[in-house]
Amino acid sequence: MRITALVKNPEHVCCRYRLAAYRPMWEQEGYQLRLRPWPRTWLSRLLLRRELGRADIVILQRKLVPAWQLALLRRATDRFLFDFDDAVFLRDSYAPQGCYSSARARGFAAVVRACDAVVSGNDFLRDHAALWTPSDRVHVIRTCVDPDGYPMAEHVRNGHRVQLVWIGSRSTLRGLERVRRLLEHLGRSVPGLDLKIICDRFLQLRHLPVLCCPWSAATEAAELASADIGISWLPGDLWSRGKCCLKVLQYMAAGLPVVANPIGVQAHLVRHGETGFLAETPEQWTEAIGRLARDPELRRQMGLAGRHRLEREFSVAVGARSWLDLLREVKRQRHTVPG
């Protein structure tokens, strides 16, 4: 069975983790996956229907398309899916106009109504999609990570030059910039800390030394494993509730304890006192980071607990099985637009 996925870019993080990672296991079951960047010219868009007609299943990832393009996609295939891992029906946390967008909300509703199945990255996204289509058409398949691609942190540092690590993109770095005062407070309160930032842009702090590590797919896993504590902070808004928290999963894969604020999926991924700590106030952050910085054995135990949980619940093997179950179900069905 041939699957064509319309994606922003085959190298985009969402495509790599939510589709491309499953290709070997899908192929073993007879599914051929083609990753097709969204067409940028009028001619390529007009030719799109002919290309999609050769696919048995079309997956649109994340993009909210105009009505005429949506109609083209719907006519081109008997089996049409939508995959998303962000609150694409909203603007992001940093938009000057605020999160709510009527245009995005309408576009999202139209795409969801047109699909045979919708794949969401978390429960919050599922519940919103289920407002516009029967709930049995909406499936949660969480973002997954291949643990075999990550070495385990060794946790040999004890108080001196203990590395916090944060990984992300220049867009999500704005979250760190919002908590600059918190980071400065940690640098003053917990002596000997460094902050490694794995990104394509960086920030500088006065009281917390920053190690700038340009992101690379070839080196990110090793850079994470050479650190000691993974950190994540999200704004307390609806956009953040839609995040699937890939960075937290990567920390778990690398055997790092995680300190994060209890927003959205982070409150579910981080098991307080078992795989890391959930912290809200500066005092809670200081206590959590300080305790982990002084105790490499605690870091090792929490990191190992997180790694084991990831292997059981959030590994690529787990995600591939969920996708294969869904693809078999969709294969048996034909599209009917809900009334």
mmCIF file of C-alpha atoms in Angstrom:
data_model
loop_
_atom_site.group_PDB
_atom_site.id
_atom_site.type_symbol
_atom_site.label_atom_id
_atom_site.label_comp_id
_atom_site.label_asym_id
_atom_site.label_seq_id
_atom_site.Cartn_x
_atom_site.Cartn_y
_atom_site.Cartn_z
ATOM 1 C CA MET A 1 0.000 0.000 0.000
ATOM 2 C CA ARG A 2 1.365 3.402 -1.013
ATOM 3 C CA ILE A 3 1.287 6.333 1.413
ATOM 4 C CA THR A 4 2.090 9.903 0.416
ATOM 5 C CA ALA A 5 2.667 12.359 3.252
ATOM 6 C CA LEU A 6 2.470 16.080 2.526
ATOM 7 C CA VAL A 7 4.944 17.713 4.900
ATOM 8 C CA LYS A 8 6.612 21.047 5.418
ATOM 9 C CA ASN A 9 10.010 19.509 4.716
ATOM 10 C CA PRO A 10 11.296 15.920 5.045
ATOM 11 C CA GLU A 11 13.999 17.252 7.383
ATOM 12 C CA HIS A 12 11.566 19.175 9.573
ATOM 13 C CA VAL A 13 11.501 17.890 13.129
ATOM 14 C CA CYS A 14 7.816 16.913 13.001
ATOM 15 C CA CYS A 15 8.288 14.861 9.861
ATOM 16 C CA ARG A 16 11.421 13.172 11.182
ATOM 17 C CA TYR A 17 9.880 12.120 14.481
ATOM 18 C CA ARG A 18 6.227 11.538 13.564
ATOM 19 C CA LEU A 19 6.531 9.912 10.126
ATOM 20 C CA ALA A 20 10.023 9.224 8.784
ATOM 21 C CA ALA A 21 11.082 7.359 11.929
ATOM 22 C CA TYR A 22 8.454 4.700 11.234
ATOM 23 C CA ARG A 23 9.362 4.060 7.602
ATOM 24 C CA PRO A 24 11.450 0.855 8.188
ATOM 25 C CA MET A 25 8.730 -0.789 10.289
ATOM 26 C CA TRP A 26 5.975 0.288 7.901
ATOM 27 C CA GLU A 27 7.875 -1.142 4.945
ATOM 28 C CA GLN A 28 8.150 -4.501 6.719
ATOM 29 C CA GLU A 29 4.340 -4.555 6.772
ATOM 30 C CA GLY A 30 3.995 -3.643 3.094
ATOM 31 C CA TYR A 31 3.447 0.145 3.404
ATOM 32 C CA GLN A 32 5.551 2.384 1.165
ATOM 33 C CA LEU A 33 5.972 5.913 2.526
ATOM 34 C CA ARG A 34 6.751 8.859 0.270
ATOM 35 C CA LEU A 35 7.476 12.207 1.907
ATOM 36 C CA ARG A 36 6.327 15.020 -0.358
ATOM 37 C CA PRO A 37 7.193 18.651 0.520
ATOM 38 C CA TRP A 38 4.194 20.920 0.208
ATOM 39 C CA PRO A 39 4.245 22.468 -3.319
ATOM 40 C CA ARG A 40 5.375 26.083 -3.469
ATOM 41 C CA THR A 41 4.441 27.065 -7.019
ATOM 42 C CA TRP A 42 1.040 27.282 -8.706
ATOM 43 C CA LEU A 43 2.030 24.716 -11.319
ATOM 44 C CA SER A 44 3.229 22.175 -8.781
ATOM 45 C CA ARG A 45 0.003 22.622 -6.833
ATOM 46 C CA LEU A 46 -2.072 22.006 -9.931
ATOM 47 C CA LEU A 47 -0.053 18.842 -10.663
ATOM 48 C CA LEU A 48 -0.454 17.633 -7.102
ATOM 49 C CA ARG A 49 -3.744 15.843 -7.677
ATOM 50 C CA ARG A 50 -2.201 13.646 -10.381
ATOM 51 C CA GLU A 51 0.619 12.645 -8.008
ATOM 52 C CA LEU A 52 -1.737 11.944 -5.127
ATOM 53 C CA GLY A 53 -3.962 9.807 -7.302
ATOM 54 C CA ARG A 54 -1.263 7.137 -7.258
ATOM 55 C CA ALA A 55 -1.370 6.932 -3.448
ATOM 56 C CA ASP A 56 -3.682 4.681 -1.460
ATOM 57 C CA ILE A 57 -3.472 6.916 1.623
ATOM 58 C CA VAL A 58 -2.637 10.625 1.825
ATOM 59 C CA ILE A 59 -1.439 12.130 5.094
ATOM 60 C CA LEU A 60 -1.487 15.911 5.460
ATOM 61 C CA GLN A 61 0.833 16.948 8.279
ATOM 62 C CA ARG A 62 0.060 20.082 10.297
ATOM 63 C CA LYS A 63 -0.806 22.390 7.391
ATOM 64 C CA LEU A 64 -4.138 24.227 7.244
ATOM 65 C CA VAL A 65 -4.918 24.607 3.557
ATOM 66 C CA PRO A 66 -7.381 26.854 1.672
ATOM 67 C CA ALA A 67 -10.775 25.403 0.817
ATOM 68 C CA TRP A 68 -9.954 24.772 -2.850
ATOM 69 C CA GLN A 69 -6.782 22.870 -1.986
ATOM 70 C CA LEU A 70 -8.598 20.881 0.665
ATOM 71 C CA ALA A 71 -11.240 19.896 -1.898
ATOM 72 C CA LEU A 72 -8.478 18.834 -4.314
ATOM 73 C CA LEU A 73 -6.857 16.661 -1.648
ATOM 74 C CA ARG A 74 -10.155 15.105 -0.650
ATOM 75 C CA ARG A 75 -11.043 14.202 -4.260
ATOM 76 C CA ALA A 76 -7.566 12.823 -4.950
ATOM 77 C CA THR A 77 -7.780 9.905 -2.520
ATOM 78 C CA ASP A 78 -10.265 7.603 -0.840
ATOM 79 C CA ARG A 79 -8.277 7.689 2.398
ATOM 80 C CA PHE A 80 -7.226 11.069 3.782
ATOM 81 C CA LEU A 81 -5.539 11.612 7.171
ATOM 82 C CA PHE A 82 -4.390 14.649 9.120
ATOM 83 C CA ASP A 83 -1.461 14.458 11.582
ATOM 84 C CA PHE A 84 -0.625 17.294 13.963
ATOM 85 C CA ASP A 85 1.455 17.778 17.090
ATOM 86 C CA ASP A 86 0.848 21.447 17.894
ATOM 87 C CA ALA A 87 -2.225 23.586 18.544
ATOM 88 C CA VAL A 88 -2.270 24.679 14.903
ATOM 89 C CA PHE A 89 -5.755 26.141 15.458
ATOM 90 C CA LEU A 90 -4.073 28.862 17.572
ATOM 91 C CA ARG A 91 -1.261 31.339 17.210
ATOM 92 C CA ASP A 92 1.804 30.554 19.291
ATOM 93 C CA SER A 93 2.541 31.853 22.794
ATOM 94 C CA TYR A 94 4.591 34.781 21.524
ATOM 95 C CA ALA A 95 2.226 36.219 18.902
ATOM 96 C CA PRO A 96 1.559 39.933 19.569
ATOM 97 C CA GLN A 97 -2.125 39.452 18.671
ATOM 98 C CA GLY A 98 -2.605 36.699 21.255
ATOM 99 C CA CYS A 99 -3.200 32.984 20.784
ATOM 100 C CA TYR A 100 -6.759 32.981 19.430
ATOM 101 C CA SER A 101 -7.191 33.180 15.654
ATOM 102 C CA SER A 102 -10.616 32.826 14.046
ATOM 103 C CA ALA A 103 -9.034 32.099 10.658
ATOM 104 C CA ARG A 104 -6.919 29.286 12.083
ATOM 105 C CA ALA A 105 -9.894 27.894 13.995
ATOM 106 C CA ARG A 106 -12.032 27.792 10.843
ATOM 107 C CA GLY A 107 -9.249 26.268 8.757
ATOM 108 C CA PHE A 108 -8.597 23.585 11.358
ATOM 109 C CA ALA A 109 -12.280 22.676 11.596
ATOM 110 C CA ALA A 110 -12.509 22.326 7.809
ATOM 111 C CA VAL A 111 -9.475 20.039 7.579
ATOM 112 C CA VAL A 112 -10.635 17.834 10.446
ATOM 113 C CA ARG A 113 -14.150 17.477 9.002
ATOM 114 C CA ALA A 114 -12.705 16.405 5.638
ATOM 115 C CA CYS A 115 -10.564 13.581 7.004
ATOM 116 C CA ASP A 116 -11.171 9.872 7.424
ATOM 117 C CA ALA A 117 -8.932 9.924 10.500
ATOM 118 C CA VAL A 118 -7.090 12.523 12.554
ATOM 119 C CA VAL A 119 -3.880 11.738 14.424
ATOM 120 C CA SER A 120 -3.062 14.016 17.341
ATOM 121 C CA GLY A 121 0.065 14.119 19.462
ATOM 122 C CA ASN A 122 -1.687 14.446 22.838
ATOM 123 C CA ASP A 123 -5.054 14.379 24.593
ATOM 124 C CA PHE A 124 -5.599 18.142 24.489
ATOM 125 C CA LEU A 125 -5.225 18.153 20.709
ATOM 126 C CA ARG A 126 -7.470 15.097 20.411
ATOM 127 C CA ASP A 127 -10.232 16.750 22.407
ATOM 128 C CA HIS A 128 -10.145 19.838 20.222
ATOM 129 C CA ALA A 129 -10.241 17.820 16.997
ATOM 130 C CA ALA A 130 -13.183 15.836 18.360
ATOM 131 C CA LEU A 131 -15.228 19.042 18.402
ATOM 132 C CA TRP A 132 -15.376 18.869 14.589
ATOM 133 C CA THR A 133 -15.595 15.170 13.756
ATOM 134 C CA PRO A 134 -16.850 11.972 15.438
ATOM 135 C CA SER A 135 -14.555 11.092 18.318
ATOM 136 C CA ASP A 136 -13.858 7.610 16.943
ATOM 137 C CA ARG A 137 -12.077 9.252 14.003
ATOM 138 C CA VAL A 138 -9.540 10.955 16.272
ATOM 139 C CA HIS A 139 -6.544 8.952 17.493
ATOM 140 C CA VAL A 140 -3.733 9.887 19.867
ATOM 141 C CA ILE A 141 -0.297 8.750 18.723
ATOM 142 C CA ARG A 142 2.263 10.466 20.880
ATOM 143 C CA THR A 143 5.554 11.752 19.549
ATOM 144 C CA CYS A 144 8.119 8.994 20.025
ATOM 145 C CA VAL A 145 11.901 8.704 20.196
ATOM 146 C CA ASP A 146 14.244 5.854 19.274
ATOM 147 C CA PRO A 147 16.149 5.085 22.504
ATOM 148 C CA ASP A 148 18.774 3.137 20.563
ATOM 149 C CA GLY A 149 19.924 6.424 19.068
ATOM 150 C CA TYR A 150 20.850 7.898 22.455
ATOM 151 C CA PRO A 151 23.813 6.994 24.667
ATOM 152 C CA MET A 152 23.135 7.129 28.397
ATOM 153 C CA ALA A 153 24.480 9.963 30.555
ATOM 154 C CA GLU A 154 27.266 8.838 32.891
ATOM 155 C CA HIS A 155 26.602 11.298 35.747
ATOM 156 C CA VAL A 156 30.153 11.643 37.014
ATOM 157 C CA ARG A 157 30.064 15.327 38.003
ATOM 158 C CA ASN A 158 29.415 16.107 41.639
ATOM 159 C CA GLY A 159 28.530 19.725 42.302
ATOM 160 C CA HIS A 160 31.250 21.319 40.157
ATOM 161 C CA ARG A 161 30.453 22.318 36.559
ATOM 162 C CA VAL A 162 27.216 20.341 36.573
ATOM 163 C CA GLN A 163 25.524 20.916 33.217
ATOM 164 C CA LEU A 164 21.922 21.869 32.776
ATOM 165 C CA VAL A 165 20.882 21.315 29.172
ATOM 166 C CA TRP A 166 18.130 22.775 27.016
ATOM 167 C CA ILE A 167 17.487 21.750 23.408
ATOM 168 C CA GLY A 168 15.178 23.441 20.936
ATOM 169 C CA SER A 169 14.797 25.839 18.036
ATOM 170 C CA ARG A 170 15.155 29.604 17.818
ATOM 171 C CA SER A 171 11.364 29.915 18.039
ATOM 172 C CA THR A 172 11.132 27.982 21.307
ATOM 173 C CA LEU A 173 14.223 29.705 22.712
ATOM 174 C CA ARG A 174 11.851 32.565 23.445
ATOM 175 C CA GLY A 175 10.583 30.460 26.334
ATOM 176 C CA LEU A 176 14.039 30.523 27.936
ATOM 177 C CA GLU A 177 14.242 34.257 27.335
ATOM 178 C CA ARG A 178 11.012 34.694 29.292
ATOM 179 C CA VAL A 179 12.554 33.008 32.334
ATOM 180 C CA ARG A 180 15.893 34.785 32.160
ATOM 181 C CA ARG A 181 15.427 35.994 35.747
ATOM 182 C CA LEU A 182 14.841 32.417 36.908
ATOM 183 C CA LEU A 183 17.999 31.224 35.152
ATOM 184 C CA GLU A 184 20.021 34.053 36.679
ATOM 185 C CA HIS A 185 18.581 33.116 40.087
ATOM 186 C CA LEU A 186 19.690 29.495 39.597
ATOM 187 C CA GLY A 187 23.177 30.645 38.644
ATOM 188 C CA ARG A 188 23.450 32.704 41.833
ATOM 189 C CA SER A 189 21.838 30.125 44.114
ATOM 190 C CA VAL A 190 23.496 26.893 42.931
ATOM 191 C CA PRO A 191 27.259 27.404 42.570
ATOM 192 C CA GLY A 192 29.086 25.528 39.830
ATOM 193 C CA LEU A 193 26.265 25.266 37.291
ATOM 194 C CA ASP A 194 26.621 25.596 33.523
ATOM 195 C CA LEU A 195 23.777 25.803 31.003
ATOM 196 C CA LYS A 196 24.331 24.053 27.686
ATOM 197 C CA ILE A 197 22.001 25.336 24.949
ATOM 198 C CA ILE A 198 21.667 23.092 21.868
ATOM 199 C CA CYS A 199 20.073 25.326 19.266
ATOM 200 C CA ASP A 200 20.654 27.501 16.220
ATOM 201 C CA ARG A 201 20.563 30.650 18.368
ATOM 202 C CA PHE A 202 21.712 31.404 21.892
ATOM 203 C CA LEU A 203 21.287 33.735 24.829
ATOM 204 C CA GLN A 204 23.849 35.047 27.282
ATOM 205 C CA LEU A 205 23.407 35.305 31.029
ATOM 206 C CA ARG A 206 25.366 37.219 33.674
ATOM 207 C CA HIS A 207 25.288 34.706 36.519
ATOM 208 C CA LEU A 208 24.967 31.375 34.710
ATOM 209 C CA PRO A 209 27.686 30.402 32.193
ATOM 210 C CA VAL A 210 26.175 29.383 28.850
ATOM 211 C CA LEU A 211 27.783 26.717 26.667
ATOM 212 C CA CYS A 212 26.699 27.365 23.074
ATOM 213 C CA CYS A 213 26.277 24.114 21.152
ATOM 214 C CA PRO A 214 25.056 24.466 17.534
ATOM 215 C CA TRP A 215 22.363 21.885 16.844
ATOM 216 C CA SER A 216 23.185 18.971 14.552
ATOM 217 C CA ALA A 217 21.227 15.782 13.982
ATOM 218 C CA ALA A 218 24.526 13.901 14.041
ATOM 219 C CA THR A 219 25.621 15.202 17.458
ATOM 220 C CA GLU A 220 22.495 16.114 19.441
ATOM 221 C CA ALA A 221 22.164 12.754 21.214
ATOM 222 C CA ALA A 222 25.793 12.713 22.373
ATOM 223 C CA GLU A 223 25.598 16.342 23.493
ATOM 224 C CA LEU A 224 22.520 15.578 25.588
ATOM 225 C CA ALA A 225 24.135 12.507 27.145
ATOM 226 C CA SER A 226 27.228 14.509 28.132
ATOM 227 C CA ALA A 227 25.061 16.813 30.266
ATOM 228 C CA ASP A 228 23.514 16.150 33.696
ATOM 229 C CA ILE A 229 19.992 17.639 33.996
ATOM 230 C CA GLY A 230 17.453 18.387 31.284
ATOM 231 C CA ILE A 231 15.285 21.479 31.767
ATOM 232 C CA SER A 232 12.098 22.697 30.092
ATOM 233 C CA TRP A 233 9.773 25.623 30.713
ATOM 234 C CA LEU A 234 6.480 26.418 28.944
ATOM 235 C CA PRO A 235 4.152 29.424 29.237
ATOM 236 C CA GLY A 236 0.854 28.670 30.963
ATOM 237 C CA ASP A 237 -1.408 29.097 27.915
ATOM 238 C CA LEU A 238 -3.467 27.020 25.491
ATOM 239 C CA TRP A 239 -0.717 26.884 22.868
ATOM 240 C CA SER A 240 1.595 25.236 25.400
ATOM 241 C CA ARG A 241 -1.056 22.646 26.267
ATOM 242 C CA GLY A 242 -0.805 21.498 22.671
ATOM 243 C CA LYS A 243 2.964 20.936 22.821
ATOM 244 C CA CYS A 244 4.131 17.316 22.727
ATOM 245 C CA CYS A 245 7.389 18.079 24.568
ATOM 246 C CA LEU A 246 9.913 16.334 22.346
ATOM 247 C CA LYS A 247 12.790 17.813 24.344
ATOM 248 C CA VAL A 248 11.588 16.084 27.525
ATOM 249 C CA LEU A 249 11.443 12.760 25.666
ATOM 250 C CA GLN A 250 14.967 13.332 24.376
ATOM 251 C CA TYR A 251 16.213 14.001 27.902
ATOM 252 C CA MET A 252 14.577 10.755 29.051
ATOM 253 C CA ALA A 253 16.163 8.840 26.166
ATOM 254 C CA ALA A 254 19.589 10.144 27.194
ATOM 255 C CA GLY A 255 19.091 9.100 30.822
ATOM 256 C CA LEU A 256 18.792 12.614 32.214
ATOM 257 C CA PRO A 257 16.545 13.618 35.105
ATOM 258 C CA VAL A 258 14.159 16.362 34.021
ATOM 259 C CA VAL A 259 13.132 19.551 35.800
ATOM 260 C CA ALA A 260 10.128 21.267 34.199
ATOM 261 C CA ASN A 261 7.114 23.357 35.118
ATOM 262 C CA PRO A 262 3.825 21.393 35.278
ATOM 263 C CA ILE A 263 2.248 22.767 32.092
ATOM 264 C CA GLY A 264 0.520 20.562 29.532
ATOM 265 C CA VAL A 265 2.180 17.257 28.656
ATOM 266 C CA GLN A 266 5.159 18.043 30.886
ATOM 267 C CA ALA A 267 2.994 17.359 33.942
ATOM 268 C CA HIS A 268 2.370 13.861 32.548
ATOM 269 C CA LEU A 269 5.851 13.054 31.260
ATOM 270 C CA VAL A 270 7.805 14.082 34.358
ATOM 271 C CA ARG A 271 6.967 11.870 37.328
ATOM 272 C CA HIS A 272 7.770 14.053 40.290
ATOM 273 C CA GLY A 273 10.375 12.437 42.518
ATOM 274 C CA GLU A 274 10.798 9.467 40.158
ATOM 275 C CA THR A 275 12.088 10.706 36.774
ATOM 276 C CA GLY A 276 12.731 14.301 37.809
ATOM 277 C CA PHE A 277 10.946 17.192 39.471
ATOM 278 C CA LEU A 278 8.035 19.462 38.602
ATOM 279 C CA ALA A 279 8.763 23.007 39.757
ATOM 280 C CA GLU A 280 6.862 26.291 39.520
ATOM 281 C CA THR A 281 8.392 28.874 41.863
ATOM 282 C CA PRO A 282 12.036 29.988 41.848
ATOM 283 C CA GLU A 283 12.411 28.312 45.248
ATOM 284 C CA GLN A 284 11.140 24.988 43.879
ATOM 285 C CA TRP A 285 13.451 25.217 40.886
ATOM 286 C CA THR A 286 16.412 26.024 43.119
ATOM 287 C CA GLU A 287 15.662 23.125 45.456
ATOM 288 C CA ALA A 288 15.255 20.646 42.581
ATOM 289 C CA ILE A 289 18.345 21.743 40.639
ATOM 290 C CA GLY A 290 20.465 22.007 43.793
ATOM 291 C CA ARG A 291 19.515 18.535 44.988
ATOM 292 C CA LEU A 292 20.275 16.956 41.625
ATOM 293 C CA ALA A 293 23.528 18.888 41.218
ATOM 294 C CA ARG A 294 24.850 17.551 44.527
ATOM 295 C CA ASP A 295 23.763 13.939 44.029
ATOM 296 C CA PRO A 296 25.003 12.131 40.879
ATOM 297 C CA GLU A 297 23.506 8.839 42.103
ATOM 298 C CA LEU A 298 20.055 10.429 42.310
ATOM 299 C CA ARG A 299 20.526 11.791 38.783
ATOM 300 C CA ARG A 300 21.495 8.316 37.588
ATOM 301 C CA GLN A 301 18.487 6.655 39.224
ATOM 302 C CA MET A 302 16.006 9.214 37.915
ATOM 303 C CA GLY A 303 17.570 9.185 34.471
ATOM 304 C CA LEU A 304 17.364 5.414 34.305
ATOM 305 C CA ALA A 305 13.710 5.468 35.423
ATOM 306 C CA GLY A 306 12.942 7.986 32.665
ATOM 307 C CA ARG A 307 14.766 5.909 30.054
ATOM 308 C CA HIS A 308 12.841 2.771 31.054
ATOM 309 C CA ARG A 309 9.547 4.628 30.850
ATOM 310 C CA LEU A 310 10.393 5.981 27.425
ATOM 311 C CA GLU A 311 11.236 2.487 26.184
ATOM 312 C CA ARG A 312 7.876 1.172 27.431
ATOM 313 C CA GLU A 313 5.593 4.026 26.363
ATOM 314 C CA PHE A 314 7.259 6.469 23.959
ATOM 315 C CA SER A 315 9.674 4.464 21.804
ATOM 316 C CA VAL A 316 9.511 4.371 18.010
ATOM 317 C CA ALA A 317 8.519 0.704 18.210
ATOM 318 C CA VAL A 318 5.460 1.642 20.293
ATOM 319 C CA GLY A 319 4.497 4.477 17.950
ATOM 320 C CA ALA A 320 4.935 2.308 14.854
ATOM 321 C CA ARG A 321 2.533 -0.310 16.233
ATOM 322 C CA SER A 322 -0.094 2.352 16.922
ATOM 323 C CA TRP A 323 0.259 3.746 13.401
ATOM 324 C CA LEU A 324 0.054 0.286 11.819
ATOM 325 C CA ASP A 325 -3.166 -0.452 13.716
ATOM 326 C CA LEU A 326 -4.626 2.807 12.448
ATOM 327 C CA LEU A 327 -3.492 2.269 8.846
ATOM 328 C CA ARG A 328 -5.097 -1.172 8.803
ATOM 329 C CA GLU A 329 -8.328 0.313 10.128
ATOM 330 C CA VAL A 330 -8.325 3.124 7.560
ATOM 331 C CA LYS A 331 -7.536 0.643 4.797
ATOM 332 C CA ARG A 332 -10.815 -1.164 5.527
ATOM 333 C CA GLN A 333 -12.886 2.010 5.439
ATOM 334 C CA ARG A 334 -14.201 4.392 2.810
ATOM 335 C CA HIS A 335 -14.729 8.096 3.413
ATOM 336 C CA THR A 336 -18.092 9.470 4.455
ATOM 337 C CA VAL A 337 -18.396 13.108 5.431
ATOM 338 C CA PRO A 338 -20.073 13.417 8.851
ATOM 339 C CA GLY A 339 -23.412 15.186 8.806
#
